[in-house]
Coordinates of C-alpha atoms and ligand atoms in Angstrom, one line a residue:
M1 CA -10.3 19.2 15.6
S2 CA -11.9 17.5 18.0
S3 CA -12.7 14.1 17.1
R4 CA -15.3 12.0 19.3
P5 CA -15.9 9.1 18.5
L6 CA -18.6 7.2 20.2
D7 CA -19.5 3.5 20.3
H8 CA -22.6 2.9 19.8
G9 CA -23.9 -0.9 19.1
S10 CA -19.9 -1.7 19.8
P11 CA -21.1 -5.0 21.9
L12 CA -23.0 -6.0 18.9
S13 CA -20.0 -5.3 16.6
R14 CA -17.8 -6.8 19.3
S15 CA -19.5 -10.5 19.0
Y16 CA -20.1 -10.1 15.8
R17 CA -18.8 -12.9 14.0
P18 CA -18.4 -12.6 10.0
A19 CA -19.0 -16.3 8.6
A20 CA -16.5 -17.2 5.6
R21 CA -18.0 -16.4 2.7
P22 CA -17.0 -17.6 -1.0
S23 CA -14.5 -16.3 -2.6
A24 CA -16.4 -15.6 -5.4
G25 CA -18.8 -13.3 -3.7
T26 CA -16.0 -11.4 -2.6
G27 CA -15.3 -10.4 -5.9
R28 CA -18.4 -9.2 -6.5
L29 CA -18.4 -7.1 -3.9
V30 CA -15.2 -5.2 -5.2
A31 CA -16.7 -4.9 -8.3
G32 CA -19.4 -3.0 -6.9
F33 CA -17.5 0.0 -5.5
V34 CA -19.7 3.1 -6.5
V35 CA -18.4 6.2 -6.0
G36 CA -21.0 9.5 -5.2
L37 CA -20.1 12.3 -5.4
L38 CA -23.1 14.7 -4.7
A39 CA -24.4 12.2 -7.0
G40 CA -28.7 12.8 -7.8
L41 CA -29.2 8.8 -6.9
A42 CA -27.1 5.7 -7.4
V43 CA -27.6 2.2 -6.5
V44 CA -25.8 -0.2 -5.7
S45 CA -26.4 -3.7 -5.8
L46 CA -24.6 -6.5 -4.7
P47 CA -26.2 -10.1 -5.3
A48 CA -26.8 -10.6 -1.1
V49 CA -25.4 -13.9 -0.1
G50 CA -27.6 -15.5 2.3
G51 CA -29.9 -14.1 3.6
A52 CA -31.6 -10.9 5.5
T53 CA -29.5 -8.2 6.4
D54 CA -28.9 -7.1 9.7
L55 CA -28.1 -3.8 10.9
L56 CA -25.2 -4.4 13.3
A57 CA -23.8 -0.8 14.8
V58 CA -22.3 2.0 13.5
R59 CA -19.6 4.0 14.2
H60 CA -17.9 7.9 13.3
W61 CA -15.2 9.8 13.8
S62 CA -14.6 13.2 13.2
A63 CA -11.5 14.3 11.2
P64 CA -10.3 17.6 10.3
D65 CA -11.2 17.1 6.6
H66 CA -14.1 15.0 6.4
T67 CA -16.3 12.8 8.6
R68 CA -16.7 8.8 8.5
I69 CA -20.1 6.8 9.9
V70 CA -19.3 3.6 9.4
V71 CA -22.4 0.4 9.3
D72 CA -21.7 -2.9 10.5
I73 CA -23.8 -5.2 8.1
S74 CA -23.9 -9.1 8.3
E75 CA -24.1 -9.6 5.1
P76 CA -23.3 -8.1 2.0
T77 CA -26.3 -6.4 0.7
A78 CA -27.6 -3.5 -2.6
Y79 CA -27.9 0.2 -0.8
L80 CA -28.6 3.6 -2.0
H81 CA -28.1 6.6 -1.8
R82 CA -28.8 10.0 -2.1
A83 CA -27.6 13.9 -1.2
L84 CA -31.1 15.9 -0.4
D85 CA -31.8 19.5 0.2
D86 CA -34.7 21.4 2.2
P87 CA -33.4 20.3 5.0
P88 CA -29.5 18.6 3.7
R89 CA -28.9 15.9 4.0
I90 CA -27.8 12.3 2.8
A91 CA -29.8 9.2 3.3
V92 CA -28.4 5.3 2.9
D93 CA -31.1 2.4 2.4
I94 CA -29.0 -0.8 2.9
A95 CA -31.5 -3.3 1.5
G96 CA -33.1 -6.0 4.1
G97 CA -32.6 -3.5 7.2
R98 CA -33.5 -4.7 10.4
F99 CA -31.5 -2.7 12.8
L100 CA -29.8 -4.2 15.9
F101 CA -29.1 -1.5 17.6
P102 CA -30.9 1.5 19.3
L103 CA -32.8 3.8 16.4
D104 CA -32.6 7.3 18.8
P105 CA -30.7 9.7 16.6
I106 CA -26.5 10.3 17.4
P107 CA -25.9 14.0 17.8
I108 CA -22.9 14.9 16.3
D109 CA -22.0 18.3 15.4
D110 CA -19.4 18.4 14.3
G111 CA -20.1 20.9 12.1
L112 CA -20.2 19.1 8.9
I113 CA -22.7 16.6 10.1
R114 CA -25.6 17.7 12.9
R115 CA -26.7 14.4 14.0
L116 CA -27.8 10.5 12.5
R117 CA -30.9 9.5 11.9
F118 CA -32.6 5.7 11.6
N119 CA -35.5 4.8 10.3
V120 CA -37.1 1.4 8.8
L121 CA -38.9 2.7 5.4
S122 CA -42.2 0.7 6.1
K123 CA -42.7 0.0 1.9
S124 CA -39.4 -1.9 1.2
G125 CA -38.8 -2.7 4.8
K126 CA -34.8 -1.2 4.2
G127 CA -33.2 0.4 7.0
Q128 CA -32.7 4.0 6.2
V129 CA -29.3 5.8 7.8
V130 CA -30.3 9.6 7.3
L131 CA -27.3 12.2 8.0
D132 CA -28.6 16.0 8.7
L133 CA -26.0 17.6 7.3
E134 CA -25.0 21.6 8.1
Q135 CA -25.0 22.7 4.5
S136 CA -24.7 20.5 1.1
T137 CA -21.8 19.1 0.9
P138 CA -19.7 16.2 -1.5
Y139 CA -19.7 12.6 0.6
D140 CA -18.6 9.0 -1.0
V141 CA -20.3 5.9 -0.4
F142 CA -18.3 2.5 -0.5
A143 CA -18.4 -0.7 0.7
L144 CA -15.7 -2.3 2.4
E145 CA -15.1 -6.5 3.4
P146 CA -15.1 -8.2 6.3
Y147 CA -11.3 -8.2 7.8
Q148 CA -10.8 -9.8 10.7
S149 CA -13.2 -8.9 13.6
K150 CA -14.6 -6.1 11.0
P151 CA -17.4 -7.4 9.7
N152 CA -18.9 -6.3 6.4
R153 CA -19.5 -2.4 6.8
V154 CA -20.7 0.1 4.8
V155 CA -18.9 3.6 4.4
I156 CA -19.7 6.7 4.6
D157 CA -17.1 9.5 4.3
V158 CA -17.8 13.5 4.2
K159 CA -16.0 15.4 3.0
R160 CA -15.7 18.8 4.7
R161 CA -15.3 21.3 1.6
S162 CA -13.8 24.3 4.4
A163 CA -11.1 22.1 4.0
I164 CA -7.3 23.8 4.5
P165 CA -6.7 23.4 0.6
R166 CA -3.5 20.6 1.2
P167 CA -0.5 23.0 0.3
P168 CA 0.9 22.3 -3.3
P169 CA 3.0 19.9 -3.4
V170 CA 7.2 20.5 -3.4
K171 CA 9.1 18.5 -5.7
R172 CA 10.6 15.0 -3.4
P173 CA 12.6 17.1 -1.8
R174 CA 15.7 16.2 -0.7
V175 CA 17.2 17.7 2.9
E176 CA 19.9 18.9 1.1
Q177 CA 17.5 21.0 -1.4
E178 CA 15.5 22.3 1.8
I179 CA 18.7 23.2 3.9
G180 CA 21.1 25.1 2.4
P181 CA 24.3 25.4 4.4
E182 CA 22.5 28.9 5.5
G183 CA 18.8 30.3 5.8
F184 CA 18.2 27.0 7.7
G185 CA 15.5 26.4 10.0
D186 CA 14.6 24.5 12.7
F187 CA 14.4 20.7 12.5
L188 CA 10.8 19.5 11.7
V189 CA 10.3 15.9 13.4
M190 CA 7.4 14.2 11.4
I191 CA 6.0 11.9 14.7
D192 CA 2.8 9.2 12.7
P193 CA 0.6 7.9 15.7
G194 CA -0.1 4.5 14.3
H195 CA -3.9 3.6 13.2
G196 CA -6.8 5.7 14.2
G197 CA -10.6 5.5 13.5
E198 CA -12.1 2.2 12.8
D199 CA -8.5 0.3 13.1
S200 CA -7.7 0.4 17.2
G201 CA -4.5 -1.6 16.6
R202 CA -3.5 -4.1 19.2
R203 CA -5.6 -4.2 22.1
N204 CA -5.1 -6.1 25.5
P205 CA -8.6 -7.4 27.0
D206 CA -8.3 -4.7 29.7
G207 CA -9.9 -1.8 27.4
T208 CA -6.3 -0.2 26.9
R209 CA -6.3 0.0 22.1
E210 CA -2.9 1.0 20.4
K211 CA -4.4 3.8 18.8
V212 CA -5.1 5.3 22.3
L213 CA -2.3 5.0 23.2
A214 CA -0.1 6.3 19.9
L215 CA -1.9 9.5 19.9
Q216 CA -0.8 9.8 24.1
F217 CA 2.5 9.8 23.2
A218 CA 2.7 11.2 19.9
R219 CA 1.3 14.7 22.1
D220 CA 3.3 14.5 24.3
L221 CA 6.7 13.8 22.2
K222 CA 5.5 16.6 19.8
K223 CA 5.1 19.0 23.1
T224 CA 9.3 17.9 24.5
L225 CA 10.0 18.0 20.6
D226 CA 8.7 21.7 20.6
S227 CA 10.2 22.5 23.7
R228 CA 13.7 22.2 21.9
P229 CA 15.6 25.2 20.8
G230 CA 16.2 24.2 17.0
F231 CA 13.6 21.4 16.9
R232 CA 9.7 21.3 15.7
A233 CA 7.2 18.8 15.4
D234 CA 4.6 18.1 13.7
L235 CA 1.5 14.8 13.8
T236 CA -0.1 13.0 11.0
R237 CA -2.5 12.3 12.9
D238 CA -3.5 14.7 15.8
G239 CA -7.6 12.7 16.7
D240 CA -9.2 9.4 16.5
Y241 CA -9.9 9.6 13.1
F242 CA -8.5 7.0 10.4
V243 CA -5.2 8.6 7.7
S244 CA -3.9 5.6 4.8
L245 CA -0.3 4.8 5.3
R246 CA 0.4 6.8 1.8
R247 CA -1.1 9.9 2.9
R248 CA 0.9 9.7 6.2
R249 CA 3.6 9.9 3.9
E250 CA 2.3 12.6 1.9
I251 CA 2.0 14.4 5.0
A252 CA 5.5 13.9 5.9
E253 CA 6.5 15.2 2.6
R254 CA 4.3 17.9 2.0
H255 CA 5.2 19.6 5.2
G256 CA 9.3 19.1 4.3
A257 CA 10.0 16.9 7.2
H258 CA 13.1 16.0 7.8
L259 CA 12.4 12.7 10.2
F260 CA 9.6 10.9 10.3
V261 CA 9.0 8.7 13.2
S262 CA 5.8 6.2 13.4
L263 CA 4.6 5.1 16.6
H264 CA 3.1 1.6 17.7
F265 CA 2.2 -0.4 20.1
N266 CA 3.6 -4.8 20.1
A267 CA 1.1 -7.9 21.2
A268 CA 2.6 -11.7 21.5
P269 CA 1.1 -14.5 22.1
S270 CA 3.6 -14.9 24.5
R271 CA 2.6 -13.0 27.3
S272 CA 6.6 -12.7 28.8
A273 CA 7.7 -10.5 25.4
R274 CA 8.7 -6.8 26.8
G275 CA 10.1 -4.4 25.8
T276 CA 10.7 -1.2 23.0
E277 CA 11.6 -2.1 19.1
V278 CA 12.5 0.3 16.9
F279 CA 12.8 -1.0 13.3
F280 CA 14.1 0.5 10.2
V281 CA 12.6 0.4 6.7
S282 CA 13.9 -3.1 4.4
L283 CA 14.0 -2.6 1.0
K284 CA 13.6 -6.6 1.0
G285 CA 11.1 -8.7 2.7
A286 CA 11.5 -9.6 7.1
T287 CA 13.2 -12.9 7.5
L288 CA 11.9 -13.7 11.0
R289 CA 8.5 -15.2 11.2
A290 CA 7.6 -12.9 14.3
V291 CA 8.9 -9.8 12.4
R292 CA 6.7 -11.1 9.3
E293 CA 3.9 -10.9 11.1
L294 CA 4.7 -7.6 12.7
V295 CA 4.7 -6.0 9.3
Q296 CA 2.1 -7.5 8.0
A297 CA -0.2 -6.7 10.5
E298 CA 0.4 -3.0 10.9
N299 CA 0.2 -3.1 7.2
S300 CA -2.8 -4.3 7.5
A301 CA -3.4 -0.8 8.8
D302 CA -5.9 0.2 5.3
L303 CA -7.6 -2.7 5.1
V304 CA -9.3 -2.4 8.6
G305 CA -9.5 1.5 8.5
G306 CA -10.8 1.5 5.1
L307 CA -9.0 3.1 2.0
P308 CA -11.9 4.4 0.4
P309 CA -11.9 2.8 -3.9
A310 CA -10.3 5.9 -5.1
D311 CA -7.7 5.3 -2.8
R312 CA -6.3 2.5 -3.8
E313 CA -3.1 2.8 -5.2
T314 CA -1.3 -0.3 -6.6
Q315 CA 1.4 -2.0 -5.3
D316 CA 3.4 -1.0 -8.0
D317 CA 3.3 2.7 -7.4
L318 CA 5.6 1.6 -4.3
T319 CA 8.1 -0.7 -5.1
K320 CA 8.6 1.6 -8.3
M321 CA 10.0 4.4 -5.4
L322 CA 11.7 2.3 -3.8
V323 CA 14.3 1.5 -6.8
D324 CA 15.3 5.0 -6.4
L325 CA 18.9 5.0 -5.6
R326 CA 18.7 7.8 -3.4
Q327 CA 16.2 5.7 -0.4
S328 CA 19.9 3.6 0.2
D329 CA 21.0 6.9 1.5
S330 CA 18.5 7.3 3.8
V331 CA 18.4 3.5 4.6
E332 CA 21.5 4.2 6.1
R333 CA 20.8 7.2 8.4
S334 CA 17.4 5.3 9.7
Q335 CA 19.1 2.6 11.4
Q336 CA 21.6 5.3 12.7
L337 CA 18.1 7.3 14.2
A338 CA 16.8 3.6 15.1
L339 CA 20.6 2.6 17.5
A340 CA 20.7 6.6 18.6
L341 CA 17.3 6.0 19.5
T342 CA 17.4 2.8 21.3
D343 CA 19.5 3.7 23.2
R344 CA 18.4 6.6 25.1
V345 CA 15.4 5.1 25.7
G346 CA 16.6 2.4 27.1
E347 CA 18.3 4.5 29.9
V348 CA 14.3 4.9 30.7
R349 CA 13.9 3.1 34.3
G350 CA 11.9 0.3 33.8
V351 CA 12.3 0.0 29.9
R352 CA 12.9 -3.0 27.9
T353 CA 14.8 -2.6 24.4
R354 CA 15.1 -5.3 22.0
P355 CA 17.7 -5.1 18.9
V356 CA 17.2 -2.9 16.6
K357 CA 15.8 -4.3 13.4
Q358 CA 15.1 -4.2 9.5
A359 CA 11.5 -4.8 8.0
G360 CA 9.3 -3.7 5.6
F361 CA 7.0 -1.7 6.6
A362 CA 4.6 0.2 4.1
V363 CA 4.9 3.7 6.7
L364 CA 8.1 4.0 6.0
K365 CA 8.3 2.8 2.1
S366 CA 9.1 4.9 -0.6
L367 CA 10.0 8.3 2.2
F368 CA 13.1 9.5 1.5
I369 CA 14.1 10.9 4.7
P370 CA 15.7 9.1 8.0
A371 CA 11.9 7.3 9.2
V372 CA 12.0 4.6 12.4
L373 CA 8.5 3.1 13.4
V374 CA 8.9 2.7 17.4
E375 CA 7.1 0.1 18.9
I376 CA 6.9 1.0 22.4
A377 CA 6.4 -1.7 23.8
F378 CA 3.8 -4.8 24.4
L379 CA -0.1 -4.8 25.4
S380 CA 0.4 -8.0 25.8
N381 CA 3.0 -7.6 28.8
P382 CA 2.0 -6.6 32.6
Q383 CA 5.1 -4.5 33.0
D384 CA 4.7 -3.1 29.8
L385 CA 1.4 -2.4 29.8
R386 CA 1.3 -0.8 33.6
F387 CA 4.4 1.2 32.6
V388 CA 2.9 2.5 29.3
K389 CA -0.4 3.4 31.2
S390 CA 0.8 5.9 33.7
K391 CA 1.3 9.4 33.0
R392 CA 4.6 10.1 34.4
N393 CA 6.7 6.8 32.8
R394 CA 5.3 8.0 29.4
E395 CA 6.3 11.5 30.0
R396 CA 10.3 10.1 31.1
Y397 CA 9.6 7.7 28.0
V398 CA 9.4 11.0 25.5
D399 CA 11.8 12.3 27.0
A400 CA 14.2 10.0 26.0
M401 CA 13.3 9.5 22.6
A402 CA 14.0 13.4 21.9
D403 CA 16.7 13.1 23.6
G404 CA 17.1 9.8 20.7
I405 CA 16.4 12.2 18.3
V406 CA 18.0 15.4 19.1
N407 CA 21.1 13.5 19.5
Y408 CA 21.1 11.1 16.2
C409 CA 20.5 15.2 14.5
E410 CA 23.7 16.3 16.4
T411 CA 25.8 14.0 15.2
V412 CA 24.4 13.2 11.9
E413 CA 22.4 15.3 10.0
I414 CA 24.0 18.3 11.1
P415 CA 27.4 17.7 10.5
R416 CA 26.3 16.8 7.3
L417 CA 24.0 20.0 6.4
G418 CA 26.7 22.3 8.0
W419 CA 25.4 25.3 9.8
R420 CA 21.9 25.6 11.3
V421 CA 19.7 28.6 12.1
H422 CA 18.8 29.1 16.3
T423 CA 16.6 31.6 16.4
V424 CA 16.8 33.0 20.0
R425 CA 13.8 33.0 22.1
Q426 CA 12.6 34.2 25.3
G427 CA 14.7 33.4 28.1
D428 CA 17.9 32.2 25.3
S429 CA 21.1 33.0 27.1
L430 CA 24.6 32.7 24.8
S431 CA 25.5 30.2 27.2
K432 CA 22.9 28.5 27.4
I433 CA 23.1 28.2 23.1
A434 CA 26.1 27.5 23.8
H435 CA 25.4 24.2 25.5
V436 CA 22.4 22.8 24.0
Y437 CA 24.4 23.0 20.4
A438 CA 27.8 21.3 22.4
M439 CA 29.8 24.7 21.1
S440 CA 31.6 26.2 23.7
L441 CA 30.6 30.3 24.2
D442 CA 33.6 31.4 21.7
S443 CA 32.9 29.4 18.8
L444 CA 29.2 30.5 19.8
R445 CA 30.6 33.8 19.1
E446 CA 32.6 33.8 16.6
A447 CA 30.8 32.1 14.6
N448 CA 27.9 34.8 14.8
E449 CA 30.9 37.8 15.2
I450 CA 29.8 38.9 18.2
T451 CA 32.0 40.3 20.6
G452 CA 29.4 40.2 24.7
D453 CA 26.7 38.4 25.7
K454 CA 24.0 40.6 24.4
I455 CA 21.4 38.9 22.2
R456 CA 17.6 39.9 21.3
V457 CA 14.6 37.5 20.5
G458 CA 14.2 36.7 17.7
Q459 CA 18.0 36.9 16.3
K460 CA 19.0 34.1 14.5
L461 CA 22.4 32.8 15.4
R462 CA 24.1 30.1 13.2
V463 CA 24.8 27.7 15.8
R464 CA 27.4 23.5 15.0
P465 CA 27.8 21.2 17.8
R466 CA 30.8 19.6 18.6
Ligands
ZN501 ZN1 0.4 -1.0 15.0

């Protein structure tokens, strides 16, 4: 699914500094959320704080299951939304609306929304945002409070009806249930590119954004792992759009992933801080201040990216799951995975590594599979920045990551889980397979009751390293 982020009016949103508002206003804003599913008409009245509301900027992001429109506004204000037919469209009227960006229509053409149009309603003086649709479809409208550099926002999520339905939820899988000693396929690694959509993550003043780099590294790592026999990789996000932290974990679970690797980039006030830092989950809070701050930055993704009200989970939900004893085993294995990754990545020329650490990243919590969060480099450090911007370096780096993952699986997961099955691919030979799984040719033959060297594409072989 293509994603075409257009930062219309972004200079305005970047230069905008939201004024501090009294907390009473914040409470009223939260209470005023409304969810409209094909709502004929919905009015949300929010007390305006201060004077007229300006419409500062508009952005849009196309995800596989929805398209999100974000309108930056200068003050919390009333808005009204309705779905209309002939032609199908959604109109959102924003009170007091003075547009501070050009009123030219913005084409989207993502199969869901044709274009955005903007009107100033002559009677009421409201600013109107119109979404011309391909066909009528459910949508949500909700407000977001200012967060960090983001001002007040009105968010319109248009849902894709034809979105592939989610696969039925599997019982929270223990790896052992999924992979018996026999009939075991490829190892599935879920790669999680951090941030996306509204949430750019860390930035360097030169324009480098964490969400973009994380996706580049993730796609490269997927490609590399897919080329390793016995391994497969999937992405929690394959485009520039928002995915909540909870949804990222759900995707891993629903796909039956065996490992979870979240990719991020760091930044620090000191330009000298540099290097890769691999984290595994801690069920307690972090003790180091720098780590606490990092955890806070990564865990705030839902606040920056904009979680629809219906998806806001209580913290209790998370805490309950953490108590599950099963997790202590995966925490230990997560540590081993973190060490294996750090080991291999440390061998790449131009990369420094920092000691493996434990921290309470929300995206890792409540996963019952080994899970790590890799802060690949510091975007605030000139050497690190130069390194990650080179395609060649990126390839060397993800190759080392893949080595670390494979190495971890071969030494920890595979002996634990017993036999694996390797499906013979074009170009495989018995000796190549033996080499990949660190088996002797004889033991590979023996395990599969083969006498000669003949194998055929699609044949399933039992393999086990060392
Ligand atoms: Zn991050």
